């Protein structure tokens, strides 16, 4: 994200007192819009309709690389429905980050609320901190990487999605351990995240061993949790 | 032209257009990456009989590979893109998929032309394979008895690659020619964008097109450069030349070959070498002509 010229940056002006829903404001959507058009995109503050520009300063346009800054813990739906491009959330995020995502990469530099990557179909979602409850719920495919603790009931109802849990997870009862192994794609992904986004990745995670759990029992059992065990 | 007493003949090497791919193999250590790369590039000296030409380009450090493991870059050349794709599928499937701890990546990520070799190989996973997209590139996790084999879906193709760059070392005796060839190979070893596909980088059996005695032969011994035939054929060898070795160079582009030839010929100009020549077909078959004296300009 060093090339600031080609990044759409949304900066939250002030902390919010109630939840703001920004579902649908995604990197692929802003790729075709000017700065002014982006500021005019609809959002919801509680039950009230509003415009993105009412809360965020918008810099840049016509780029599929997006960055969101500020005290975002009350901002829900960041990257929800995203179909492509790159979104970096520079801090903690609210609920439903990347929900229903169908492509691209979303990096949360802090922690994420509940239902991160829920119902995601494709794409890569990374949470540098903790992920709330119901992460990757009903995930169809794609990958969620959580460096901190992964919340309760994560992966429930997942069909083919993958959770890479690096900071601990209570594996749902509907998952069973298949084996412990060195997944080469995790090594690739973590190396990529380190190089591309500057994420601090413990070398023991890169070269480590992972327990592979398969579930969810209500589905064909192709959902996956990879739990780092060093 | 004369370099340190070695005559540089006024001739040229004749190269041909080829399609090329760079295969990056990583493994738990360099030993296993090399083992896979050597198998991948085995029996790939000449398209005449091997369907492709391939060799190790260079070793890669962990900071140069996609998964931060030690690796090896190999270049593979074939006539035509589809032909190259088939060779990639065959060779990665038999030599890399099978080799413990390896992963296999595309080494030409910027190439706009691509072949789906990894997509074909994913089928080994018998529908248990899993696809992952990282950085816009699709990879396949293929379950194997060891664990998983990771393979990139598509490989970049350099359509303007060149095969058949070469030069001949005309030695006073076999040891001198071999020493000069070894010096040339050492000088070219690891140069970017080129490979020397023959054993140890050296060919002792240079060939001419067709055969004077056997209709079925597409290539036969280059009798003009065989010292034992100096008096019985239309020989190109002067008296005192008793052994000839050839260096063949394939490159991702003509410039890479020229650069390598310059370094290799310079190193080969050593005691016991009478002259440096090159193999060509009169300039009528190949698109690329590498004129020795132009390439060696300024070297003394």
Short mmCIF file of C-alpha atoms in Angstrom, two decimals:
data_model
loop_
_atom_site.label_atom_id
_atom_site.label_comp_id
_atom_site.label_asym_id
_atom_site.label_seq_id
_atom_site.Cartn_x
_atom_site.Cartn_y
_atom_site.Cartn_z
CA UNK A 1 0.00 0.00 0.00
CA UNK A 2 2.98 2.29 -0.44
CA UNK A 3 1.76 3.78 -3.72
CA UNK A 4 -0.62 6.32 -2.20
CA UNK A 5 -1.56 7.75 -5.59
CA UNK A 6 -3.36 4.57 -6.58
CA UNK A 7 -5.15 3.90 -3.30
CA UNK A 8 -8.62 5.02 -2.29
CA UNK A 9 -8.33 6.08 1.36
CA UNK A 10 -11.33 6.47 3.65
CA UNK A 11 -10.53 8.22 6.94
CA UNK A 12 -13.17 8.18 9.66
CA UNK A 13 -13.35 11.72 11.02
CA UNK A 14 -14.51 10.95 14.57
CA UNK A 15 -15.38 7.90 16.68
CA UNK A 16 -19.00 6.75 16.27
CA UNK A 17 -21.52 6.49 19.08
CA UNK A 18 -23.69 3.96 17.26
CA UNK A 19 -23.02 1.31 14.59
CA UNK A 20 -22.46 2.43 11.03
CA UNK A 21 -23.16 -0.11 8.29
CA UNK A 22 -21.02 0.27 5.18
CA UNK A 23 -21.91 -3.00 3.47
CA UNK A 24 -21.35 -2.84 -0.27
CA UNK A 25 -18.59 -0.22 -0.17
CA UNK A 26 -15.88 -2.44 -1.55
CA UNK A 27 -12.60 -2.17 -3.42
CA UNK A 28 -14.07 -3.48 -6.66
CA UNK A 29 -16.98 -1.03 -6.44
CA UNK A 30 -14.87 2.09 -5.87
CA UNK A 31 -12.57 1.03 -8.71
CA UNK A 32 -14.95 2.66 -11.19
CA UNK A 33 -15.85 5.73 -9.13
CA UNK A 34 -14.43 9.21 -8.60
CA UNK A 35 -13.66 10.64 -5.15
CA UNK A 36 -16.95 12.52 -5.17
CA UNK A 37 -18.99 9.51 -6.25
CA UNK A 38 -17.41 7.40 -3.52
CA UNK A 39 -18.30 10.02 -0.89
CA UNK A 40 -21.89 9.84 -2.09
CA UNK A 41 -22.30 6.11 -1.61
CA UNK A 42 -25.13 5.16 0.78
CA UNK A 43 -24.47 3.89 4.31
CA UNK A 44 -26.71 3.33 7.34
CA UNK A 45 -26.22 4.81 10.81
CA UNK A 46 -28.49 2.73 12.97
CA UNK A 47 -31.79 2.87 11.11
CA UNK A 48 -30.98 6.15 9.37
CA UNK A 49 -29.76 6.45 5.78
CA UNK A 50 -26.71 8.58 5.20
CA UNK A 51 -23.76 9.08 2.83
CA UNK A 52 -20.25 7.76 3.25
CA UNK A 53 -18.89 11.30 3.01
CA UNK A 54 -20.90 12.27 6.11
CA UNK A 55 -18.44 10.27 8.20
CA UNK A 56 -15.34 9.68 6.13
CA UNK A 57 -12.87 11.88 4.31
CA UNK A 58 -12.35 10.27 0.93
CA UNK A 59 -9.02 10.57 -0.90
CA UNK A 60 -8.43 9.08 -4.33
CA UNK A 61 -10.66 7.24 -6.74
CA UNK A 62 -10.78 4.77 -9.60
CA UNK A 63 -8.57 2.22 -7.90
CA UNK A 64 -9.28 -1.31 -6.70
CA UNK A 65 -6.94 -0.76 -3.77
CA UNK A 66 -8.71 0.67 -0.76
CA UNK A 67 -7.60 1.61 2.72
CA UNK A 68 -9.87 2.49 5.65
CA UNK A 69 -8.52 4.36 8.68
CA UNK A 70 -9.78 5.53 12.04
CA UNK A 71 -11.62 4.15 15.07
CA UNK A 72 -13.58 1.57 13.10
CA UNK A 73 -14.81 -0.79 15.84
CA UNK A 74 -18.36 0.52 15.35
CA UNK A 75 -18.21 0.23 11.55
CA UNK A 76 -19.92 -2.95 10.37
CA UNK A 77 -19.89 -4.67 7.00
CA UNK A 78 -16.45 -3.49 5.88
CA UNK A 79 -15.67 -5.33 2.65
CA UNK A 80 -18.95 -7.22 2.81
CA UNK A 81 -19.86 -8.46 -0.65
CA UNK A 82 -16.47 -7.56 -2.10
CA UNK A 83 -15.82 -9.26 -5.43
CA UNK A 84 -12.21 -8.28 -6.09
CA UNK A 85 -9.39 -5.90 -5.34
CA UNK A 86 -7.64 -5.18 -2.08
CA UNK A 87 -8.95 -3.67 1.14
CA UNK A 88 -6.74 -2.86 4.11
CA UNK A 89 -8.48 -1.92 7.35
CA UNK A 90 -5.97 -0.05 9.45
CA UNK A 91 -7.13 -1.03 12.94
CA UNK A 92 -10.00 -2.82 14.65
CA UNK A 93 -13.17 -3.41 12.63
CA UNK A 94 -16.79 -4.06 13.52
CA UNK A 95 -18.98 -7.02 12.68
CA UNK A 96 -19.46 -8.82 9.36
CA UNK A 97 -16.13 -7.86 7.81
CA UNK A 98 -15.92 -9.62 4.40
CA UNK A 99 -19.32 -11.22 4.85
CA UNK A 100 -20.52 -12.70 1.59
CA UNK A 101 -17.25 -11.81 -0.11
CA UNK A 102 -16.71 -13.37 -3.53
CA UNK A 103 -13.14 -12.37 -4.32
CA UNK A 104 -10.09 -10.23 -3.56
CA UNK A 105 -8.10 -9.73 -0.37
CA UNK A 106 -9.13 -8.06 2.88
CA UNK A 107 -6.58 -7.38 5.60
CA UNK A 108 -7.69 -6.25 9.06
CA UNK A 109 -4.65 -4.87 10.83
CA UNK A 110 -6.42 -5.09 14.21
CA UNK A 111 -9.23 -7.30 15.50
CA UNK A 112 -12.55 -8.01 13.84
CA UNK A 113 -16.02 -8.39 15.34
CA UNK A 114 -18.46 -11.23 14.86
CA UNK A 115 -19.13 -13.06 11.62
CA UNK A 116 -15.96 -12.12 9.78
CA UNK A 117 -15.95 -13.89 6.40
CA UNK A 118 -19.39 -15.36 7.06
CA UNK A 119 -20.93 -16.83 3.89
CA UNK A 120 -17.79 -15.91 1.91
CA UNK A 121 -17.56 -17.64 -1.45
CA UNK A 122 -13.96 -16.89 -2.45
CA UNK A 123 -11.07 -14.63 -1.49
CA UNK A 124 -8.55 -14.21 1.29
CA UNK A 125 -9.40 -12.53 4.59
CA UNK A 126 -6.73 -11.87 7.19
CA UNK A 127 -7.25 -10.66 10.75
CA UNK A 128 -4.02 -9.61 12.45
CA UNK A 129 -5.72 -9.54 15.86
CA UNK A 130 -8.62 -11.56 17.22
CA UNK A 131 -11.73 -12.62 15.33
CA UNK A 132 -15.13 -12.52 17.04
CA UNK A 133 -17.72 -15.25 17.30
CA UNK A 134 -19.13 -17.04 14.28
CA UNK A 135 -16.13 -16.33 12.07
CA UNK A 136 -16.41 -18.05 8.69
CA UNK A 137 -19.95 -19.13 9.52
CA UNK A 138 -21.59 -20.88 6.55
CA UNK A 139 -18.50 -20.13 4.47
CA UNK A 140 -18.81 -21.59 0.99
CA UNK A 141 -15.14 -21.31 0.03
CA UNK A 142 -12.15 -19.00 0.49
CA UNK A 143 -9.70 -18.58 3.33
CA UNK A 144 -9.76 -16.79 6.69
CA UNK A 145 -6.42 -16.35 8.47
CA UNK A 146 -6.58 -15.22 12.11
CA UNK A 147 -3.34 -14.33 13.88
CA UNK A 148 -5.03 -13.83 17.25
CA UNK A 149 -7.72 -15.89 18.90
CA UNK A 150 -10.57 -17.15 16.72
CA UNK A 151 -13.95 -16.74 18.38
CA UNK A 152 -16.63 -19.22 19.39
CA UNK A 153 -18.58 -21.29 16.89
CA UNK A 154 -16.21 -20.41 14.08
CA UNK A 155 -16.53 -22.47 10.93
CA UNK A 156 -20.02 -23.62 11.81
CA UNK A 157 -21.89 -24.64 8.67
CA UNK A 158 -18.82 -24.15 6.47
CA UNK A 159 -18.87 -26.09 3.20
CA UNK A 160 -15.42 -25.73 1.68
CA UNK A 161 -13.98 -22.72 3.48
CA UNK A 162 -10.65 -22.75 5.30
CA UNK A 163 -9.79 -21.18 8.62
CA UNK A 164 -6.12 -20.85 9.49
CA UNK A 165 -6.08 -20.33 13.25
CA UNK A 166 -2.71 -19.06 14.45
CA UNK A 167 -3.64 -17.84 17.92
CA UNK A 168 -5.94 -20.53 19.26
CA UNK A 169 -9.42 -21.70 18.47
CA UNK A 170 -12.08 -23.76 20.18
CA UNK A 171 -12.67 -26.23 17.39
CA UNK A 172 -16.41 -26.85 17.00
CA UNK A 173 -17.60 -30.33 17.87
CA UNK A 174 -18.66 -30.86 14.26
CA UNK A 175 -15.02 -30.92 13.17
CA UNK A 176 -12.65 -33.87 13.49
CA UNK A 177 -8.87 -33.97 13.36
CA UNK A 178 -7.55 -35.64 10.21
CA UNK A 179 -3.82 -35.26 10.74
CA UNK A 180 -0.98 -32.96 11.74
CA UNK A 181 1.15 -31.78 8.81
CA UNK A 182 3.08 -28.90 7.23
CA UNK A 183 0.62 -27.26 4.81
CA UNK A 184 2.68 -25.76 1.98
CA UNK A 185 -0.02 -23.28 1.01
CA UNK A 186 0.00 -21.76 4.53
CA UNK A 187 3.73 -21.21 4.18
CA UNK A 188 3.09 -19.55 0.81
CA UNK A 189 0.25 -17.40 2.16
CA UNK A 190 2.12 -16.22 5.24
CA UNK A 191 5.21 -15.41 3.19
CA UNK A 192 3.02 -13.48 0.78
CA UNK A 193 1.33 -11.55 3.61
CA UNK A 194 4.67 -10.66 5.12
CA UNK A 195 6.05 -9.39 1.81
CA UNK A 196 2.93 -7.78 0.39
CA UNK A 197 1.39 -6.16 3.47
CA UNK A 198 4.31 -6.02 5.88
CA UNK A 199 2.51 -8.19 8.42
CA UNK A 200 4.70 -9.41 11.25
CA UNK A 201 4.64 -13.19 10.96
CA UNK A 202 6.38 -15.44 13.45
CA UNK A 203 8.79 -17.67 11.53
CA UNK A 204 7.51 -20.62 13.58
CA UNK A 205 4.09 -20.12 11.99
CA UNK A 206 5.59 -20.12 8.51
CA UNK A 207 7.51 -23.33 8.97
CA UNK A 208 5.25 -24.84 11.60
CA UNK A 209 2.96 -27.82 11.82
CA UNK A 210 -0.81 -27.60 11.76
CA UNK A 211 -3.64 -29.83 12.89
CA UNK A 212 -6.12 -30.31 10.08
CA UNK A 213 -9.74 -30.52 11.19
CA UNK A 214 -12.46 -31.36 8.71
CA UNK A 215 -16.15 -30.50 9.12
CA UNK A 216 -18.78 -29.25 9.37
CA UNK A 217 -20.75 -32.42 10.08
CA UNK A 218 -23.93 -30.95 8.66
CA UNK A 219 -22.22 -30.64 5.30
CA UNK A 220 -20.05 -32.92 3.16
CA UNK A 221 -17.15 -32.40 5.57
CA UNK A 222 -14.97 -30.31 3.30
CA UNK A 223 -14.81 -27.32 5.59
CA UNK A 224 -11.35 -27.00 7.06
CA UNK A 225 -9.67 -25.61 10.16
CA UNK A 226 -5.90 -25.54 10.25
CA UNK A 227 -4.74 -24.96 13.81
CA UNK A 228 -1.11 -24.00 14.33
CA UNK A 229 0.56 -26.32 16.82
CA UNK A 230 4.22 -25.18 16.34
CA UNK B 1 40.08 -11.72 -34.79
CA UNK B 2 42.37 -13.26 -32.23
CA UNK B 3 41.81 -13.53 -28.48
CA UNK B 4 44.90 -14.52 -26.47
CA UNK B 5 46.21 -16.52 -29.41
CA UNK B 6 42.87 -18.17 -30.24
CA UNK B 7 41.48 -17.47 -33.70
CA UNK B 8 37.84 -16.39 -33.77
CA UNK B 9 36.39 -17.53 -37.06
CA UNK B 10 34.28 -15.15 -39.14
CA UNK B 11 31.10 -17.13 -38.81
CA UNK B 12 27.86 -17.23 -36.85
CA UNK B 13 25.67 -19.49 -34.75
CA UNK B 14 22.17 -19.99 -36.04
CA UNK B 15 19.35 -19.98 -33.50
CA UNK B 16 15.67 -20.83 -33.70
CA UNK B 17 12.57 -19.38 -32.15
CA UNK B 18 11.18 -21.44 -29.25
CA UNK B 19 8.67 -21.17 -26.44
CA UNK B 20 10.09 -21.26 -22.92
CA UNK B 21 8.91 -21.54 -19.32
CA UNK B 22 10.72 -21.06 -16.04
CA UNK B 23 9.79 -23.60 -13.37
CA UNK B 24 10.64 -22.72 -9.78
CA UNK B 25 10.90 -25.70 -7.47
CA UNK B 26 11.21 -25.21 -3.74
CA UNK B 27 11.76 -27.83 -1.09
CA UNK B 28 12.64 -28.30 2.54
CA UNK B 29 16.27 -27.85 1.56
CA UNK B 30 18.36 -27.31 -1.54
CA UNK B 31 19.19 -30.99 -1.77
CA UNK B 32 15.58 -31.98 -2.48
CA UNK B 33 14.92 -28.99 -4.74
CA UNK B 34 17.94 -30.01 -6.83
CA UNK B 35 16.87 -33.65 -6.91
CA UNK B 36 13.48 -32.65 -8.34
CA UNK B 37 15.02 -30.17 -10.78
CA UNK B 38 17.50 -32.72 -12.07
CA UNK B 39 14.69 -35.20 -12.73
CA UNK B 40 12.54 -32.47 -14.29
CA UNK B 41 15.30 -31.54 -16.70
CA UNK B 42 16.63 -35.04 -17.33
CA UNK B 43 16.76 -36.39 -20.88
CA UNK B 44 16.11 -32.94 -22.30
CA UNK B 45 19.19 -32.18 -24.34
CA UNK B 46 17.67 -31.64 -27.76
CA UNK B 47 14.18 -31.25 -29.19
CA UNK B 48 15.26 -33.66 -31.94
CA UNK B 49 14.66 -36.66 -29.70
CA UNK B 50 13.63 -35.34 -26.28
CA UNK B 51 10.71 -33.10 -27.34
CA UNK B 52 12.12 -30.30 -25.22
CA UNK B 53 15.36 -28.82 -23.96
CA UNK B 54 15.72 -28.09 -20.28
CA UNK B 55 18.28 -27.52 -17.55
CA UNK B 56 18.77 -25.81 -14.24
CA UNK B 57 19.15 -22.06 -14.64
CA UNK B 58 20.33 -21.31 -11.12
CA UNK B 59 19.76 -21.93 -7.43
CA UNK B 60 17.49 -19.57 -5.54
CA UNK B 61 17.77 -18.33 -1.97
CA UNK B 62 14.73 -18.23 0.35
CA UNK B 63 14.33 -14.51 -0.28
CA UNK B 64 13.85 -15.20 -4.00
CA UNK B 65 11.16 -17.89 -3.83
CA UNK B 66 7.40 -17.48 -3.30
CA UNK B 67 7.35 -19.62 -0.15
CA UNK B 68 10.68 -18.50 1.36
CA UNK B 69 12.29 -21.90 0.99
CA UNK B 70 15.47 -22.78 -0.90
CA UNK B 71 14.75 -23.42 -4.54
CA UNK B 72 15.96 -24.06 -8.03
CA UNK B 73 14.91 -22.30 -11.24
CA UNK B 74 14.82 -24.47 -14.34
CA UNK B 75 14.16 -23.36 -17.89
CA UNK B 76 12.29 -25.52 -20.36
CA UNK B 77 12.21 -24.88 -24.11
CA UNK B 78 9.99 -26.46 -26.75
CA UNK B 79 8.78 -25.79 -30.26
CA UNK B 80 5.43 -24.07 -29.80
CA UNK B 81 3.33 -23.12 -26.78
CA UNK B 82 1.03 -26.13 -26.76
CA UNK B 83 3.98 -28.47 -27.06
CA UNK B 84 5.62 -26.70 -24.13
CA UNK B 85 2.47 -27.11 -22.03
CA UNK B 86 2.46 -30.86 -22.69
CA UNK B 87 6.08 -31.17 -21.64
CA UNK B 88 5.39 -29.21 -18.46
CA UNK B 89 2.48 -31.47 -17.57
CA UNK B 90 4.51 -34.63 -18.21
CA UNK B 91 7.64 -33.56 -16.44
CA UNK B 92 6.19 -31.72 -13.44
CA UNK B 93 3.77 -34.62 -12.98
CA UNK B 94 6.47 -37.25 -12.99
CA UNK B 95 9.44 -35.41 -11.49
CA UNK B 96 8.15 -32.76 -9.08
CA UNK B 97 4.76 -34.03 -7.91
CA UNK B 98 6.51 -37.25 -6.97
CA UNK B 99 9.45 -35.70 -5.13
CA UNK B 100 9.22 -35.31 -1.33
CA UNK B 101 8.70 -31.82 0.16
CA UNK B 102 8.61 -29.93 -3.13
CA UNK B 103 6.29 -27.17 -4.29
CA UNK B 104 6.19 -25.90 -7.85
CA UNK B 105 5.76 -22.29 -9.00
CA UNK B 106 5.77 -20.24 -12.18
CA UNK B 107 9.01 -18.31 -12.66
CA UNK B 108 7.73 -15.95 -15.37
CA UNK B 109 4.92 -14.15 -13.51
CA UNK B 110 5.02 -11.10 -15.78
CA UNK B 111 4.57 -13.08 -19.00
CA UNK B 112 1.19 -12.26 -20.59
CA UNK B 113 1.07 -15.60 -22.41
CA UNK B 114 0.29 -18.49 -20.07
CA UNK B 115 -0.30 -22.23 -20.18
CA UNK B 116 -2.49 -24.14 -17.70
CA UNK B 117 -0.08 -26.95 -16.84
CA UNK B 118 -1.01 -26.89 -13.15
CA UNK B 119 -4.69 -27.02 -13.94
CA UNK B 120 -4.15 -30.26 -15.82
CA UNK B 121 -2.08 -31.75 -13.03
CA UNK B 122 -4.63 -30.93 -10.34
CA UNK B 123 -6.68 -33.88 -11.57
CA UNK B 124 -4.20 -36.19 -9.85
CA UNK B 125 -6.02 -35.12 -6.69
CA UNK B 126 -9.09 -37.02 -7.89
CA UNK B 127 -11.43 -34.18 -6.89
CA UNK B 128 -9.98 -34.06 -3.37
CA UNK B 129 -7.72 -31.19 -4.52
CA UNK B 130 -8.35 -27.70 -3.14
CA UNK B 131 -7.83 -24.42 -4.95
CA UNK B 132 -6.48 -21.31 -3.23
CA UNK B 133 -5.96 -17.84 -4.70
CA UNK B 134 -3.09 -15.85 -3.23
CA UNK B 135 -2.01 -12.52 -4.66
CA UNK B 136 -4.27 -13.02 -7.66
CA UNK B 137 -2.66 -16.33 -8.58
CA UNK B 138 -4.43 -19.65 -8.29
CA UNK B 139 -2.67 -22.57 -6.63
CA UNK B 140 -3.71 -26.18 -6.22
CA UNK B 141 -3.31 -28.20 -3.06
CA UNK B 142 -3.06 -31.75 -4.26
CA UNK B 143 -3.33 -34.38 -1.52
CA UNK B 144 -0.46 -36.89 -1.62
CA UNK B 145 0.65 -39.61 0.75
CA UNK B 146 3.30 -37.33 2.26
CA UNK B 147 0.84 -34.49 2.90
CA UNK B 148 0.08 -31.98 0.17
CA UNK B 149 1.75 -30.94 -3.07
CA UNK B 150 1.36 -27.24 -3.86
CA UNK B 151 1.35 -26.28 -7.52
CA UNK B 152 0.67 -23.03 -9.34
CA UNK B 153 -2.14 -23.28 -11.87
CA UNK B 154 -0.60 -21.44 -14.81
CA UNK B 155 2.90 -20.90 -16.09
CA UNK B 156 4.12 -17.91 -18.05
CA UNK B 157 5.46 -18.52 -21.55
CA UNK B 158 8.18 -16.54 -23.25
CA UNK B 159 7.23 -16.86 -26.89
CA UNK B 160 10.33 -15.06 -28.11
CA UNK B 161 12.79 -17.50 -26.60
CA UNK B 162 15.72 -18.73 -28.67
CA UNK B 163 17.26 -22.16 -28.95
CA UNK B 164 20.44 -23.24 -30.63
CA UNK B 165 22.93 -20.56 -29.70
CA UNK B 166 26.30 -22.29 -29.88
CA UNK B 167 30.02 -22.17 -30.37
CA UNK B 168 32.65 -24.77 -31.17
CA UNK B 169 35.95 -25.12 -29.36
CA UNK B 170 38.64 -26.39 -31.72
CA UNK B 171 41.34 -27.89 -29.52
CA UNK B 172 44.82 -29.23 -30.15
CA UNK B 173 43.89 -32.32 -28.16
CA UNK B 174 40.93 -33.71 -26.20
CA UNK B 175 42.14 -32.60 -22.72
CA UNK B 176 42.67 -29.03 -23.95
CA UNK B 177 39.25 -28.89 -25.57
CA UNK B 178 37.61 -30.30 -22.45
CA UNK B 179 39.42 -27.88 -20.14
CA UNK B 180 38.34 -24.96 -22.32
CA UNK B 181 34.75 -26.22 -22.43
CA UNK B 182 34.68 -26.56 -18.66
CA UNK B 183 36.03 -23.02 -18.28
CA UNK B 184 33.33 -21.76 -20.66
CA UNK B 185 30.58 -23.56 -18.76
CA UNK B 186 31.85 -22.20 -15.45
CA UNK B 187 31.80 -18.67 -16.87
CA UNK B 188 28.19 -19.04 -18.07
CA UNK B 189 26.92 -20.96 -15.06
CA UNK B 190 24.09 -19.10 -13.32
CA UNK B 191 23.80 -16.32 -15.91
CA UNK B 192 20.17 -15.20 -15.96
CA UNK B 193 17.87 -16.36 -18.72
CA UNK B 194 20.02 -19.09 -20.25
CA UNK B 195 20.64 -22.79 -19.96
CA UNK B 196 23.18 -25.20 -21.40
CA UNK B 197 20.99 -28.28 -22.00
CA UNK B 198 23.67 -30.87 -22.78
CA UNK B 199 25.58 -33.04 -20.28
CA UNK B 200 27.71 -30.75 -18.15
CA UNK B 201 26.85 -28.04 -20.66
CA UNK B 202 29.02 -29.66 -23.33
CA UNK B 203 28.28 -31.55 -26.57
CA UNK B 204 30.86 -33.83 -28.12
CA UNK B 205 28.57 -35.03 -30.92
CA UNK B 206 27.51 -31.95 -32.80
CA UNK B 207 25.14 -32.83 -35.61
CA UNK B 208 24.24 -31.77 -39.11
CA UNK B 209 20.73 -31.82 -40.53
CA UNK B 210 19.81 -35.17 -42.12
CA UNK B 211 22.18 -37.94 -43.13
CA UNK B 212 24.25 -38.79 -46.14
CA UNK B 213 23.69 -42.53 -45.76
CA UNK B 214 20.39 -43.11 -43.90
CA UNK B 215 17.14 -41.56 -45.06
CA UNK B 216 15.40 -42.07 -41.74
CA UNK B 217 17.92 -40.02 -39.77
CA UNK B 218 16.87 -36.42 -39.11
CA UNK B 219 20.33 -35.58 -37.77
CA UNK B 220 23.72 -37.23 -38.03
CA UNK B 221 27.30 -36.57 -37.04
CA UNK B 222 28.78 -33.24 -38.03
CA UNK B 223 31.48 -34.90 -40.12
CA UNK B 224 33.04 -31.58 -41.15
CA UNK B 225 34.16 -31.13 -37.52
CA UNK B 226 35.15 -34.74 -36.75
CA UNK B 227 38.94 -34.83 -36.55
CA UNK B 228 39.15 -38.50 -37.54
CA UNK B 229 37.44 -37.66 -40.84
CA UNK B 230 39.69 -34.72 -41.73
CA UNK B 231 41.07 -36.51 -44.78
CA UNK B 232 37.94 -38.42 -45.79
CA UNK B 233 35.24 -35.71 -45.84
CA UNK B 234 34.92 -32.05 -46.69
CA UNK B 235 36.51 -31.09 -43.37
CA UNK B 236 36.31 -27.69 -41.73
CA UNK B 237 39.28 -28.47 -39.51
CA UNK B 238 42.80 -27.23 -40.00
CA UNK B 239 45.79 -29.43 -39.34
CA UNK B 240 46.59 -29.45 -35.64
CA UNK B 241 42.96 -29.52 -34.50
CA UNK B 242 42.43 -32.92 -32.93
CA UNK B 243 39.31 -32.52 -30.80
CA UNK B 244 36.20 -30.34 -31.03
CA UNK B 245 33.57 -29.70 -28.38
CA UNK B 246 30.41 -27.66 -28.72
CA UNK B 247 28.54 -25.52 -26.23
CA UNK B 248 24.82 -25.13 -26.93
CA UNK B 249 22.91 -22.28 -25.31
CA UNK B 250 19.15 -21.72 -25.09
CA UNK B 251 17.95 -18.34 -23.86
CA UNK B 252 14.82 -16.47 -22.93
CA UNK B 253 15.82 -13.95 -25.58
CA UNK B 254 18.62 -13.37 -28.10
CA UNK B 255 20.34 -10.84 -25.86
CA UNK B 256 20.74 -13.39 -23.06
CA UNK B 257 22.39 -15.78 -25.50
CA UNK B 258 24.76 -13.13 -26.88
CA UNK B 259 25.80 -12.19 -23.35
CA UNK B 260 26.43 -15.80 -22.42
CA UNK B 261 28.34 -16.54 -25.63
CA UNK B 262 30.61 -13.60 -25.00
CA UNK B 263 31.42 -14.79 -21.47
CA UNK B 264 31.79 -18.43 -22.56
CA UNK B 265 34.00 -17.79 -25.59
CA UNK B 266 36.20 -15.44 -23.59
CA UNK B 267 36.73 -18.15 -20.97
CA UNK B 268 37.34 -20.81 -23.64
CA UNK B 269 40.19 -18.87 -25.22
CA UNK B 270 42.93 -20.62 -23.32
CA UNK B 271 46.13 -22.56 -24.07
CA UNK B 272 45.60 -25.59 -26.29
CA UNK B 273 42.68 -24.05 -28.17
CA UNK B 274 43.35 -23.20 -31.81
CA UNK B 275 40.07 -21.57 -32.79
CA UNK B 276 36.44 -20.86 -31.92
CA UNK B 277 33.84 -21.56 -34.59
CA UNK B 278 30.05 -21.93 -34.60
CA UNK B 279 27.42 -24.18 -36.06
CA UNK B 280 24.99 -22.91 -38.65
CA UNK B 281 22.95 -24.10 -41.58
CA UNK B 282 23.97 -21.40 -44.00
CA UNK B 283 21.63 -18.92 -42.37
CA UNK B 284 18.55 -20.30 -44.12
CA UNK B 285 16.85 -22.21 -41.29
CA UNK B 286 17.13 -20.10 -38.14
CA UNK B 287 15.86 -16.61 -37.46
CA UNK B 288 18.65 -15.61 -35.11
CA UNK B 289 22.26 -15.21 -36.23
CA UNK B 290 24.92 -14.78 -33.57
CA UNK B 291 28.06 -13.49 -35.32
CA UNK B 292 31.08 -14.45 -33.25
CA UNK B 293 33.19 -11.44 -34.12
CA UNK B 294 30.37 -9.00 -33.31
CA UNK B 295 29.71 -10.71 -30.02
CA UNK B 296 33.38 -10.71 -29.06
CA UNK B 297 34.04 -7.12 -30.13
CA UNK B 298 36.28 -5.37 -27.64
CA UNK B 299 37.57 -8.55 -25.99
CA UNK B 300 41.30 -9.04 -26.29
#
